[in-house]
Amino acid sequence: MKKQQGFTLIELVMVIVILGILAATALPKFANLQGSAKKSSLSAALGAVKSASSIAHAASLVADSNSITIEGTAYTLVNGYPDDANMAALANLSSDDFDLANDKNTLTVTVGSCSFTYSDATSTTVPPVITAITGDTNGAC
């Protein structure tokens, strides 16, 4: 009698079942990558705004002036800090990547359903208010 080679139907079905179980457990992990990417890009923008505000303020203190030049561009500061109109340029935020809205001395940066705000400094002793990211921060931005 000839020896049988290959897999039986039961073995093939079991492999398919195991692959299905693995796919079902892995799918939720990868399903929300877009929301996580949006939240990460907004976190990077928040860091850029905080850094740009600090750098501009430090340059203002060194120059002892509300007019500074950073990378060849002149900026007029308000109370030693960038105003909302200049912040997007200083932080290198593009309207191609973020929804940028200026309203009443406040810059709102939005991606999807998540956002943060930058509000102008009200005096030389009160720095600008930069809020934390709000919205659906569970990764569904």
mmCIF file of C-alpha atoms in Angstrom:
data_model
loop_
_atom_site.group_PDB
_atom_site.id
_atom_site.type_symbol
_atom_site.label_atom_id
_atom_site.label_comp_id
_atom_site.label_asym_id
_atom_site.label_seq_id
_atom_site.Cartn_x
_atom_site.Cartn_y
_atom_site.Cartn_z
ATOM 1 C CA MET A 1 0.000 0.000 0.000
ATOM 2 C CA LYS A 2 1.203 3.495 -0.884
ATOM 3 C CA LYS A 3 1.945 5.912 2.016
ATOM 4 C CA GLN A 4 -0.358 8.946 2.063
ATOM 5 C CA GLN A 5 1.196 12.429 1.807
ATOM 6 C CA GLY A 6 -0.313 15.863 2.452
ATOM 7 C CA PHE A 7 -2.786 17.223 4.965
ATOM 8 C CA THR A 8 -6.209 15.889 5.813
ATOM 9 C CA LEU A 9 -9.291 18.032 5.516
ATOM 10 C CA ILE A 10 -9.579 18.233 9.308
ATOM 11 C CA GLU A 11 -6.016 19.552 9.637
ATOM 12 C CA LEU A 12 -6.666 22.243 7.034
ATOM 13 C CA VAL A 13 -9.894 23.321 8.737
ATOM 14 C CA MET A 14 -8.119 23.550 12.096
ATOM 15 C CA VAL A 15 -5.387 25.773 10.616
ATOM 16 C CA ILE A 16 -8.043 28.048 9.101
ATOM 17 C CA VAL A 17 -9.870 28.254 12.457
ATOM 18 C CA ILE A 18 -6.645 29.117 14.298
ATOM 19 C CA LEU A 19 -5.802 31.826 11.735
ATOM 20 C CA GLY A 20 -9.310 33.240 12.121
ATOM 21 C CA ILE A 21 -8.946 33.428 15.894
ATOM 22 C CA LEU A 22 -5.569 35.171 15.571
ATOM 23 C CA ALA A 23 -6.976 37.653 13.054
ATOM 24 C CA ALA A 24 -9.974 38.421 15.279
ATOM 25 C CA THR A 25 -7.718 39.222 18.247
ATOM 26 C CA ALA A 26 -5.223 41.273 16.221
ATOM 27 C CA LEU A 27 -7.732 43.298 14.173
ATOM 28 C CA PRO A 28 -8.875 45.664 16.966
ATOM 29 C CA LYS A 29 -5.227 46.467 17.674
ATOM 30 C CA PHE A 30 -4.659 47.706 14.134
ATOM 31 C CA ALA A 31 -8.129 49.039 13.335
ATOM 32 C CA ASN A 32 -7.636 52.441 15.002
ATOM 33 C CA LEU A 33 -4.247 53.364 13.562
ATOM 34 C CA GLN A 34 -5.621 56.459 11.837
ATOM 35 C CA GLY A 35 -7.015 57.904 15.067
ATOM 36 C CA SER A 36 -3.762 57.200 16.890
ATOM 37 C CA ALA A 37 -1.784 58.873 14.120
ATOM 38 C CA LYS A 38 -3.985 61.985 14.286
ATOM 39 C CA LYS A 39 -3.607 62.171 18.055
ATOM 40 C CA SER A 40 0.165 61.776 17.759
ATOM 41 C CA SER A 41 0.419 64.536 15.162
ATOM 42 C CA LEU A 42 -1.637 66.830 17.409
ATOM 43 C CA SER A 43 0.646 66.001 20.347
ATOM 44 C CA ALA A 44 3.631 66.945 18.183
ATOM 45 C CA ALA A 45 1.932 70.230 17.254
ATOM 46 C CA LEU A 46 1.296 70.950 20.937
ATOM 47 C CA GLY A 47 4.980 70.406 21.688
ATOM 48 C CA ALA A 48 5.956 72.653 18.769
ATOM 49 C CA VAL A 49 3.706 75.448 20.046
ATOM 50 C CA LYS A 50 5.126 75.197 23.574
ATOM 51 C CA SER A 51 8.683 75.200 22.255
ATOM 52 C CA ALA A 52 8.081 78.082 19.848
ATOM 53 C CA SER A 53 6.512 80.141 22.620
ATOM 54 C CA SER A 54 9.480 79.517 24.924
ATOM 55 C CA ILE A 55 12.068 80.223 22.224
ATOM 56 C CA ALA A 56 10.364 83.453 21.172
ATOM 57 C CA HIS A 57 10.054 84.577 24.797
ATOM 58 C CA ALA A 58 13.734 83.805 25.445
ATOM 59 C CA ALA A 59 14.716 85.762 22.315
ATOM 60 C CA SER A 60 12.564 88.647 23.526
ATOM 61 C CA LEU A 61 14.285 88.650 26.912
ATOM 62 C CA VAL A 62 17.738 88.551 25.335
ATOM 63 C CA ALA A 63 16.902 91.363 22.888
ATOM 64 C CA ASP A 64 15.019 93.287 25.601
ATOM 65 C CA SER A 65 12.424 94.045 22.952
ATOM 66 C CA ASN A 66 9.039 92.919 21.669
ATOM 67 C CA SER A 67 10.485 92.719 18.149
ATOM 68 C CA ILE A 68 12.571 89.644 17.372
ATOM 69 C CA THR A 69 13.942 87.935 14.284
ATOM 70 C CA ILE A 70 13.905 84.134 14.111
ATOM 71 C CA GLU A 71 15.352 82.412 11.042
ATOM 72 C CA GLY A 72 15.249 85.631 9.046
ATOM 73 C CA THR A 73 11.615 86.468 9.811
ATOM 74 C CA ALA A 74 10.738 89.432 12.017
ATOM 75 C CA TYR A 75 7.980 88.978 14.586
ATOM 76 C CA THR A 76 6.312 91.492 16.869
ATOM 77 C CA LEU A 77 5.477 89.958 20.225
ATOM 78 C CA VAL A 78 2.741 90.847 22.689
ATOM 79 C CA ASN A 79 3.879 91.116 26.296
ATOM 80 C CA GLY A 80 7.079 89.262 25.387
ATOM 81 C CA TYR A 81 5.287 86.278 23.853
ATOM 82 C CA PRO A 82 4.042 85.478 20.331
ATOM 83 C CA ASP A 83 0.448 86.380 19.588
ATOM 84 C CA ASP A 84 -2.036 83.891 18.186
ATOM 85 C CA ALA A 85 -1.627 85.271 14.644
ATOM 86 C CA ASN A 86 2.123 84.508 14.598
ATOM 87 C CA MET A 87 2.111 81.285 16.585
ATOM 88 C CA ALA A 88 1.251 78.953 13.690
ATOM 89 C CA ALA A 89 4.155 80.342 11.653
ATOM 90 C CA LEU A 90 6.584 80.183 14.590
ATOM 91 C CA ALA A 91 5.602 76.589 15.382
ATOM 92 C CA ASN A 92 5.699 75.707 11.673
ATOM 93 C CA LEU A 93 2.096 74.487 11.669
ATOM 94 C CA SER A 94 0.512 74.182 8.239
ATOM 95 C CA SER A 95 -3.164 74.505 7.399
ATOM 96 C CA ASP A 96 -2.611 71.494 5.118
ATOM 97 C CA ASP A 97 -2.058 69.339 8.213
ATOM 98 C CA PHE A 98 -4.204 71.038 10.865
ATOM 99 C CA ASP A 99 -7.351 73.110 11.100
ATOM 100 C CA LEU A 100 -6.086 76.470 12.383
ATOM 101 C CA ALA A 101 -8.586 79.033 13.672
ATOM 102 C CA ASN A 102 -7.792 82.441 15.164
ATOM 103 C CA ASP A 103 -10.516 84.041 17.250
ATOM 104 C CA LYS A 104 -10.291 86.704 19.972
ATOM 105 C CA ASN A 105 -6.559 86.329 20.713
ATOM 106 C CA THR A 106 -6.781 82.537 20.674
ATOM 107 C CA LEU A 107 -5.374 80.032 18.195
ATOM 108 C CA THR A 108 -7.230 76.719 18.057
ATOM 109 C CA VAL A 109 -5.421 73.782 16.456
ATOM 110 C CA THR A 110 -7.713 70.892 15.513
ATOM 111 C CA VAL A 111 -7.311 67.447 13.981
ATOM 112 C CA GLY A 112 -10.477 65.395 13.633
ATOM 113 C CA SER A 113 -12.362 65.686 16.908
ATOM 114 C CA CYS A 114 -9.350 66.678 19.062
ATOM 115 C CA SER A 115 -7.897 70.134 19.609
ATOM 116 C CA PHE A 116 -5.867 72.422 21.836
ATOM 117 C CA THR A 117 -5.739 76.207 22.167
ATOM 118 C CA TYR A 118 -3.076 78.882 22.542
ATOM 119 C CA SER A 119 -4.275 82.120 24.154
ATOM 120 C CA ASP A 120 -2.142 85.270 24.091
ATOM 121 C CA ALA A 121 -0.275 86.447 27.166
ATOM 122 C CA THR A 122 -2.360 89.039 28.981
ATOM 123 C CA SER A 123 0.636 90.788 30.598
ATOM 124 C CA THR A 124 4.388 90.432 30.895
ATOM 125 C CA THR A 125 3.915 88.486 34.120
ATOM 126 C CA VAL A 126 1.166 86.170 32.832
ATOM 127 C CA PRO A 127 2.393 83.741 30.158
ATOM 128 C CA PRO A 128 0.144 82.493 27.349
ATOM 129 C CA VAL A 129 -2.330 79.762 28.212
ATOM 130 C CA ILE A 130 -1.771 76.562 26.262
ATOM 131 C CA THR A 131 -4.440 73.971 26.979
ATOM 132 C CA ALA A 132 -4.050 70.219 26.940
ATOM 133 C CA ILE A 133 -5.532 68.214 24.078
ATOM 134 C CA THR A 134 -9.293 67.872 24.437
ATOM 135 C CA GLY A 135 -11.876 65.875 22.532
ATOM 136 C CA ASP A 136 -12.052 62.148 21.972
ATOM 137 C CA THR A 137 -8.498 61.390 23.167
ATOM 138 C CA ASN A 138 -9.029 57.631 23.243
ATOM 139 C CA GLY A 139 -7.317 57.507 19.890
ATOM 140 C CA ALA A 140 -10.329 58.387 17.762
ATOM 141 C CA CYS A 141 -9.208 61.891 16.870
#
